[in-house]
Amino acid sequence: MTAPYSSDEREKVVSKLPPALRQELKVRAAQLSVDIKDAVTEGIQAWRSTAEPLATVDTSGGTPFSTYIPTAVNAGFKADCTSRGLSYTQGIAQAIRLWLDTHPYSTNLRQKRPTGARRIIMGNQKGGVGKSTTAAGAAEALAEMGYRVCVVDFDAQCHLTQQLGLEMIGIDEPSIAKHMLGEAKGELVDLLVPIEAEAFGGRLFVLPGCKDAFLLDAKLATTRHVRVKETALEKALEPIEQDFDYIIIDCPPSLGYTMDTAIYYARTRDGEEAGTSGILIPVQAEDSSADAFDMLYDQIQDLVNDLDIDIALLGFIVNLYDARRGYVATSSLQNWKEIGDPPVVAVIPQMKDQLEAVRLKQPLLAYAPTCEQASAMRTIARSIA
């Protein structure tokens, strides 16, 4: 159906929205894979065609909000606001409220899949590129969308665990590493910790890290409990797979056996649609990230060839991007984009919100749900949802 306006002729509009309404709009748009500008435009059109007066939205405490609306639609909308005796801010708020009310989103997404939970690993041989923050942020965004998600801290440095304010597993206690090696007592599910934030609706869990993962490479090479090294992580996580829609692995900056188990875990299983599971690669807009990706790519190809499996490269996440760094940053970003396959699925700006969330030991999407970095995390989630 052709829209009754030219989508190319848009103008920037600025208004104010209460933070809760703005967050709800961002979340719902992400859930439904709709651009915010299109959601607002649809809401305005529905508002204009509604004859009955709509409930007043409390806009007190509103913060600046801007988007782009087709010029013709905005002109008519302004006229209608005047004729109804409403401010433009109230009209926008009512239109957004109307769109939200007429575009519900079911959070009952649990469907047991014969191939198990979708498995996403965050991998790059280089440290400090943001694997932990992007793993946590993508998991938070997926949980926000209604999926049940488990994010596994698979790095002995335990950054993800600490960033979320959780306790690391004790060196002598059961851990993911001990379960992989057949040395753990009890059930893996007992190690999961829920993230208590209203936005995640009890759907987000973390398997905390333990420093015993430093020993994993050496033990995988010698243990008698693991017949095939590459399957160790899969065997350990198998008991919880049907409890989740997604399992996200925060990988170590390593090219050893530990990383082999993670890459193998993300392979396309028999009967699984290509691209359903796979690897996201956090990078930065500088040369050392490219060198690290080359090494990771070689490791992936070795496993693909040796084990006759398919590994989907789902995309690059360019993290901590700051165009003010000039040519180094902008040219490097362009180089990532020019690769094309895999694509750049998100560019995360370097801003204070993530640093503050980490400092306060809070999930980013709970601490600053409307910030640009939170929006980028939702973009990542949409790319794999």
Short mmCIF file of C-alpha atoms in Angstrom, two decimals:
data_model
loop_
_atom_site.label_atom_id
_atom_site.label_comp_id
_atom_site.label_asym_id
_atom_site.label_seq_id
_atom_site.Cartn_x
_atom_site.Cartn_y
_atom_site.Cartn_z
CA MET A 1 0.00 0.00 0.00
CA THR A 2 1.33 3.44 -0.92
CA ALA A 3 1.67 5.91 1.96
CA PRO A 4 -0.40 9.11 1.55
CA TYR A 5 2.73 11.23 1.80
CA SER A 6 6.26 11.33 0.50
CA SER A 7 8.51 9.59 3.03
CA ASP A 8 11.50 11.43 1.54
CA GLU A 9 10.21 14.91 2.39
CA ARG A 10 10.66 14.98 6.13
CA GLU A 11 11.39 17.78 8.55
CA LYS A 12 12.92 17.66 11.98
CA VAL A 13 10.44 18.26 14.78
CA VAL A 14 11.37 18.95 18.38
CA SER A 15 9.11 18.43 21.34
CA LYS A 16 9.27 17.18 24.92
CA LEU A 17 8.32 13.77 26.26
CA PRO A 18 8.22 12.39 29.78
CA PRO A 19 11.15 9.97 30.17
CA ALA A 20 8.87 6.95 30.78
CA LEU A 21 6.93 7.53 27.56
CA ARG A 22 10.11 8.10 25.59
CA GLN A 23 11.60 4.86 26.90
CA GLU A 24 8.42 2.93 26.14
CA LEU A 25 8.47 4.25 22.57
CA LYS A 26 12.13 3.27 22.07
CA VAL A 27 11.58 -0.20 23.49
CA ARG A 28 8.39 -0.91 21.52
CA ALA A 29 9.91 0.36 18.28
CA ALA A 30 12.89 -1.92 18.87
CA GLN A 31 10.63 -4.86 19.66
CA LEU A 32 8.63 -4.40 16.48
CA SER A 33 11.65 -3.45 14.32
CA VAL A 34 10.06 -0.10 13.44
CA ASP A 35 11.99 3.15 13.05
CA ILE A 36 10.96 5.68 15.68
CA LYS A 37 10.22 8.29 13.01
CA ASP A 38 7.80 5.87 11.33
CA ALA A 39 6.15 4.96 14.62
CA VAL A 40 5.57 8.62 15.45
CA THR A 41 4.27 9.30 11.93
CA GLU A 42 1.83 6.40 12.19
CA GLY A 43 0.72 7.63 15.60
CA ILE A 44 0.10 11.14 14.26
CA GLN A 45 -1.94 9.81 11.35
CA ALA A 46 -4.04 7.68 13.70
CA TRP A 47 -4.45 10.65 16.06
CA ARG A 48 -5.65 12.88 13.23
CA SER A 49 -8.23 10.33 12.12
CA THR A 50 -9.60 9.79 15.64
CA ALA A 51 -12.80 11.74 16.22
CA GLU A 52 -13.10 11.09 19.96
CA PRO A 53 -10.98 13.19 22.35
CA LEU A 54 -8.00 11.28 23.73
CA ALA A 55 -6.87 11.19 27.33
CA THR A 56 -4.45 13.90 28.37
CA VAL A 57 -0.88 12.69 28.78
CA ASP A 58 1.05 14.04 31.75
CA THR A 59 4.02 15.74 30.08
CA SER A 60 5.43 17.33 33.22
CA GLY A 61 9.14 16.71 33.61
CA GLY A 62 9.48 16.18 29.89
CA THR A 63 12.89 16.08 28.27
CA PRO A 64 13.79 17.10 24.69
CA PHE A 65 12.71 14.66 21.99
CA SER A 66 13.23 15.00 18.28
CA THR A 67 12.45 12.97 15.19
CA TYR A 68 11.63 13.42 11.52
CA ILE A 69 8.06 13.61 10.23
CA PRO A 70 6.87 14.02 6.63
CA THR A 71 6.46 17.75 6.02
CA ALA A 72 2.87 17.51 4.79
CA VAL A 73 1.82 15.34 7.74
CA ASN A 74 3.41 17.72 10.25
CA ALA A 75 1.72 20.77 8.76
CA GLY A 76 -1.71 19.17 9.03
CA PHE A 77 -0.93 17.91 12.51
CA LYS A 78 -0.02 21.37 13.75
CA ALA A 79 -3.28 22.74 12.37
CA ASP A 80 -5.26 19.95 14.05
CA CYS A 81 -3.54 20.59 17.40
CA THR A 82 -4.57 24.26 17.18
CA SER A 83 -8.18 23.39 16.26
CA ARG A 84 -8.42 20.98 19.18
CA GLY A 85 -6.97 23.50 21.59
CA LEU A 86 -3.89 21.42 22.35
CA SER A 87 -0.23 22.28 22.52
CA TYR A 88 2.05 20.62 20.00
CA THR A 89 3.81 18.82 22.87
CA GLN A 90 0.52 17.36 24.11
CA GLY A 91 -0.47 16.36 20.60
CA ILE A 92 2.81 14.50 20.03
CA ALA A 93 2.48 12.76 23.40
CA GLN A 94 -1.08 11.68 22.64
CA ALA A 95 -0.10 10.43 19.19
CA ILE A 96 2.75 8.36 20.63
CA ARG A 97 0.51 7.00 23.38
CA LEU A 98 -2.06 6.03 20.75
CA TRP A 99 0.56 4.23 18.65
CA LEU A 100 1.80 2.31 21.69
CA ASP A 101 -1.72 1.29 22.69
CA THR A 102 -2.51 0.06 19.19
CA HIS A 103 0.79 -1.75 18.69
CA PRO A 104 1.11 -4.18 21.60
CA TYR A 105 3.96 -6.62 21.84
CA SER A 106 3.65 -10.09 23.30
CA THR A 107 6.32 -11.08 25.81
CA ASN A 108 5.26 -14.71 25.60
CA LEU A 109 7.96 -15.66 23.14
CA ARG A 110 8.94 -19.03 24.60
CA GLN A 111 9.09 -21.61 21.87
CA LYS A 112 11.16 -24.69 22.47
CA ARG A 113 13.35 -25.16 19.44
CA PRO A 114 14.48 -28.62 18.34
CA THR A 115 17.97 -27.16 17.78
CA GLY A 116 18.08 -25.55 21.24
CA ALA A 117 18.51 -21.92 22.25
CA ARG A 118 19.99 -19.53 19.73
CA ARG A 119 23.66 -19.23 20.56
CA ILE A 120 25.55 -15.96 20.09
CA ILE A 121 29.18 -15.48 21.04
CA MET A 122 31.00 -12.16 21.35
CA GLY A 123 34.53 -12.82 20.15
CA ASN A 124 37.72 -11.00 19.29
CA GLN A 125 41.31 -11.92 20.08
CA LYS A 126 41.98 -8.32 21.14
CA GLY A 127 41.09 -7.30 24.68
CA GLY A 128 39.45 -4.00 25.59
CA VAL A 129 37.20 -3.77 22.52
CA GLY A 130 33.99 -4.10 24.54
CA LYS A 131 33.06 -7.78 24.38
CA SER A 132 31.69 -7.73 27.92
CA THR A 133 29.68 -4.53 27.58
CA THR A 134 28.19 -5.53 24.23
CA ALA A 135 27.39 -9.05 25.45
CA ALA A 136 25.59 -7.61 28.47
CA GLY A 137 23.89 -4.85 26.47
CA ALA A 138 22.64 -7.18 23.73
CA ALA A 139 21.36 -9.62 26.37
CA GLU A 140 19.57 -6.80 28.19
CA ALA A 141 17.96 -5.60 24.96
CA LEU A 142 16.77 -9.10 24.04
CA ALA A 143 15.29 -9.56 27.52
CA GLU A 144 13.64 -6.16 27.22
CA MET A 145 12.07 -7.40 23.95
CA GLY A 146 10.51 -10.35 25.76
CA TYR A 147 13.03 -13.14 25.23
CA ARG A 148 14.49 -15.32 27.99
CA VAL A 149 18.24 -14.79 27.89
CA CYS A 150 21.25 -16.23 29.66
CA VAL A 151 24.55 -14.40 29.30
CA VAL A 152 27.62 -16.44 30.22
CA ASP A 153 30.78 -14.79 31.55
CA PHE A 154 33.31 -17.11 29.90
CA ASP A 155 36.33 -14.88 30.53
CA ALA A 156 38.60 -15.53 33.50
CA GLN A 157 38.93 -11.75 33.97
CA CYS A 158 35.22 -11.75 34.92
CA HIS A 159 34.60 -8.20 33.65
CA LEU A 160 30.95 -8.85 32.77
CA THR A 161 30.23 -10.30 36.21
CA GLN A 162 31.83 -7.35 37.97
CA GLN A 163 30.22 -4.74 35.69
CA LEU A 164 26.78 -6.02 36.70
CA GLY A 165 27.65 -5.92 40.39
CA LEU A 166 27.65 -9.70 40.83
CA GLU A 167 29.97 -11.87 42.89
CA MET A 168 32.54 -13.95 41.03
CA ILE A 169 32.31 -17.66 41.64
CA GLY A 170 34.91 -18.84 44.16
CA ILE A 171 37.92 -20.66 42.79
CA ASP A 172 36.97 -23.88 44.63
CA GLU A 173 33.26 -23.68 43.84
CA PRO A 174 31.38 -25.23 40.89
CA SER A 175 31.80 -23.10 37.74
CA ILE A 176 31.24 -23.32 34.00
CA ALA A 177 34.86 -24.45 33.63
CA LYS A 178 34.45 -27.26 36.17
CA HIS A 179 31.22 -28.38 34.50
CA MET A 180 33.05 -28.50 31.17
CA LEU A 181 35.77 -30.66 32.72
CA GLY A 182 33.38 -33.00 34.56
CA GLU A 183 34.72 -31.82 37.92
CA ALA A 184 31.62 -30.01 39.26
CA LYS A 185 29.01 -31.24 41.70
CA GLY A 186 25.40 -30.11 41.42
CA GLU A 187 23.46 -28.66 38.50
CA LEU A 188 24.60 -25.82 36.25
CA VAL A 189 21.22 -24.11 36.61
CA ASP A 190 22.00 -23.53 40.29
CA LEU A 191 24.78 -21.12 39.26
CA LEU A 192 22.47 -18.76 37.34
CA VAL A 193 21.80 -15.33 38.86
CA PRO A 194 18.72 -13.31 37.82
CA ILE A 195 19.11 -9.63 36.99
CA GLU A 196 16.42 -7.86 38.98
CA ALA A 197 15.29 -4.92 36.89
CA GLU A 198 11.70 -4.20 35.93
CA ALA A 199 12.55 -3.68 32.26
CA PHE A 200 13.77 -7.27 31.92
CA GLY A 201 10.70 -8.88 33.48
CA GLY A 202 12.56 -11.72 35.17
CA ARG A 203 13.85 -12.94 31.81
CA LEU A 204 17.56 -12.09 32.12
CA PHE A 205 20.05 -14.37 33.86
CA VAL A 206 23.84 -14.36 34.22
CA LEU A 207 26.17 -17.29 34.68
CA PRO A 208 28.95 -15.51 36.61
CA GLY A 209 32.61 -15.95 35.81
CA CYS A 210 35.31 -17.66 37.82
CA LYS A 211 39.06 -17.18 37.64
CA ASP A 212 39.55 -20.92 37.26
CA ALA A 213 38.92 -20.35 33.54
CA PHE A 214 42.61 -19.35 33.33
CA LEU A 215 43.42 -23.05 33.67
CA LEU A 216 40.84 -24.23 31.15
CA ASP A 217 43.06 -24.36 28.07
CA ALA A 218 45.64 -26.58 29.74
CA LYS A 219 43.06 -28.87 31.30
CA LEU A 220 41.07 -29.24 28.09
CA ALA A 221 44.23 -30.50 26.42
CA THR A 222 44.80 -33.23 29.00
CA THR A 223 41.54 -34.16 30.73
CA ARG A 224 40.07 -37.62 30.26
CA HIS A 225 36.55 -36.37 30.93
CA VAL A 226 36.23 -34.59 27.57
CA ARG A 227 36.44 -36.93 24.60
CA VAL A 228 36.18 -34.16 22.04
CA LYS A 229 37.60 -30.86 23.26
CA GLU A 230 35.45 -28.66 21.03
CA THR A 231 32.17 -29.99 22.47
CA ALA A 232 32.96 -29.29 26.13
CA LEU A 233 31.07 -25.99 26.39
CA GLU A 234 28.09 -27.38 24.50
CA LYS A 235 27.84 -30.38 26.80
CA ALA A 236 28.03 -28.16 29.88
CA LEU A 237 25.31 -25.77 28.70
CA GLU A 238 22.99 -28.40 27.24
CA PRO A 239 20.96 -28.85 30.48
CA ILE A 240 19.80 -25.21 30.44
CA GLU A 241 19.30 -24.65 26.72
CA GLN A 242 15.57 -25.36 26.63
CA ASP A 243 15.01 -22.80 29.40
CA PHE A 244 16.17 -19.93 27.18
CA ASP A 245 15.59 -18.32 23.81
CA TYR A 246 19.17 -17.01 23.64
CA ILE A 247 22.45 -17.92 25.26
CA ILE A 248 25.10 -15.23 24.80
CA ILE A 249 28.75 -15.99 25.52
CA ASP A 250 31.21 -13.28 26.56
CA CYS A 251 34.43 -14.83 25.25
CA PRO A 252 37.99 -14.32 26.46
CA PRO A 253 40.60 -12.55 24.30
CA SER A 254 42.15 -15.89 23.42
CA LEU A 255 42.92 -18.15 20.49
CA GLY A 256 43.25 -21.33 22.57
CA TYR A 257 41.07 -24.37 23.24
CA THR A 258 38.65 -22.29 25.31
CA MET A 259 37.84 -20.13 22.30
CA ASP A 260 37.56 -23.26 20.13
CA THR A 261 34.76 -24.54 22.38
CA ALA A 262 32.91 -21.23 22.10
CA ILE A 263 33.24 -21.05 18.31
CA TYR A 264 32.06 -24.65 17.99
CA TYR A 265 29.10 -23.86 20.26
CA ALA A 266 28.00 -21.10 17.88
CA ARG A 267 28.06 -23.34 14.80
CA THR A 268 24.95 -23.86 12.71
CA ARG A 269 23.46 -27.10 14.00
CA ASP A 270 21.78 -29.71 11.83
CA GLY A 271 18.28 -28.50 11.02
CA GLU A 272 19.03 -24.93 12.14
CA GLU A 273 18.50 -22.07 9.73
CA ALA A 274 21.71 -20.38 8.63
CA GLY A 275 22.46 -17.20 10.57
CA THR A 276 20.29 -18.19 13.54
CA SER A 277 23.34 -18.64 15.75
CA GLY A 278 26.87 -17.40 15.23
CA ILE A 279 29.54 -14.87 16.12
CA LEU A 280 29.35 -11.12 16.66
CA ILE A 281 32.73 -9.38 16.57
CA PRO A 282 33.18 -6.25 18.71
CA VAL A 283 35.94 -4.04 17.29
CA GLN A 284 37.17 -0.49 17.52
CA ALA A 285 37.86 1.96 14.73
CA GLU A 286 41.62 1.43 14.69
CA ASP A 287 44.14 -0.92 13.09
CA SER A 288 44.87 -3.30 15.95
CA SER A 289 41.26 -4.50 15.97
CA ALA A 290 41.63 -5.41 12.31
CA ASP A 291 44.80 -7.40 13.04
CA ALA A 292 42.99 -9.24 15.86
CA PHE A 293 40.04 -10.04 13.60
CA ASP A 294 42.39 -11.54 11.03
CA MET A 295 43.67 -13.97 13.68
CA LEU A 296 40.15 -14.82 14.85
CA TYR A 297 39.04 -15.37 11.26
CA ASP A 298 41.92 -17.80 10.67
CA GLN A 299 40.97 -19.72 13.82
CA ILE A 300 37.33 -19.93 12.67
CA GLN A 301 38.31 -21.16 9.23
CA ASP A 302 40.59 -23.82 10.72
CA LEU A 303 37.64 -25.18 12.73
CA VAL A 304 35.32 -24.98 9.74
CA ASN A 305 37.75 -26.97 7.61
CA ASP A 306 38.88 -29.45 10.26
CA LEU A 307 35.40 -30.28 11.62
CA ASP A 308 33.32 -29.70 8.47
CA ILE A 309 30.97 -27.25 10.17
CA ASP A 310 29.38 -23.92 9.31
CA ILE A 311 30.05 -20.84 11.44
CA ALA A 312 27.98 -17.73 10.75
CA LEU A 313 29.75 -14.39 11.11
CA LEU A 314 26.80 -12.25 12.14
CA GLY A 315 28.50 -8.87 12.00
CA PHE A 316 30.90 -6.32 13.41
CA ILE A 317 30.03 -4.05 16.32
CA VAL A 318 32.17 -0.92 16.12
CA ASN A 319 32.46 0.12 19.76
CA LEU A 320 33.66 3.30 21.48
CA TYR A 321 33.45 5.26 18.23
CA ASP A 322 34.43 8.93 18.40
CA ALA A 323 34.52 10.85 15.13
CA ARG A 324 36.46 13.63 16.88
CA ARG A 325 39.53 11.41 16.60
CA GLY A 326 39.53 12.41 12.96
CA TYR A 327 40.85 10.47 10.03
CA VAL A 328 42.03 7.45 12.05
CA ALA A 329 38.53 6.78 13.34
CA THR A 330 36.49 7.76 10.29
CA SER A 331 38.64 5.90 7.77
CA SER A 332 38.77 2.80 9.97
CA LEU A 333 34.99 2.79 10.34
CA GLN A 334 34.68 3.05 6.57
CA ASN A 335 37.05 0.10 6.19
CA TRP A 336 34.87 -2.03 8.47
CA LYS A 337 31.78 -1.07 6.48
CA GLU A 338 33.46 -1.84 3.18
CA ILE A 339 34.02 -5.47 4.19
CA GLY A 340 30.31 -5.95 3.62
CA ASP A 341 30.14 -9.58 4.69
CA PRO A 342 29.87 -9.67 7.60
CA PRO A 343 28.21 -6.26 7.89
CA VAL A 344 28.58 -3.59 10.55
CA VAL A 345 25.42 -4.12 12.59
CA ALA A 346 25.93 -1.25 15.04
CA VAL A 347 28.20 1.66 15.84
CA ILE A 348 28.33 2.43 19.56
CA PRO A 349 29.45 5.96 20.43
CA GLN A 350 31.96 6.67 23.16
CA MET A 351 29.86 8.34 25.84
CA LYS A 352 29.74 8.57 29.60
CA ASP A 353 26.54 6.56 30.13
CA GLN A 354 28.16 3.12 29.82
CA LEU A 355 31.07 4.17 32.03
CA GLU A 356 28.66 5.45 34.67
CA ALA A 357 26.57 2.26 34.52
CA VAL A 358 29.71 0.15 35.01
CA ARG A 359 30.88 2.38 37.85
CA LEU A 360 27.50 2.00 39.57
CA LYS A 361 27.33 -1.76 38.82
CA GLN A 362 24.04 -1.42 36.97
CA PRO A 363 22.80 -2.77 33.62
CA LEU A 364 23.06 -0.03 31.00
CA LEU A 365 19.46 -0.41 29.80
CA ALA A 366 18.20 -0.03 33.36
CA TYR A 367 20.51 2.86 34.26
CA ALA A 368 20.24 4.94 31.05
CA PRO A 369 17.52 3.36 28.89
CA THR A 370 17.18 6.30 26.51
CA CYS A 371 20.86 7.00 25.86
CA GLU A 372 22.49 6.51 22.45
CA GLN A 373 24.48 3.52 23.67
CA ALA A 374 21.28 1.81 24.85
CA SER A 375 19.74 2.44 21.42
CA ALA A 376 22.79 0.82 19.81
CA MET A 377 22.37 -2.25 22.03
CA ARG A 378 18.78 -2.53 20.82
CA THR A 379 20.04 -2.29 17.26
CA ILE A 380 22.34 -5.24 17.94
CA ALA A 381 19.44 -7.20 19.44
CA ARG A 382 17.24 -6.50 16.42
CA SER A 383 19.99 -7.74 14.11
CA ILE A 384 19.89 -11.18 15.72
CA ALA A 385 16.23 -11.39 16.75
#
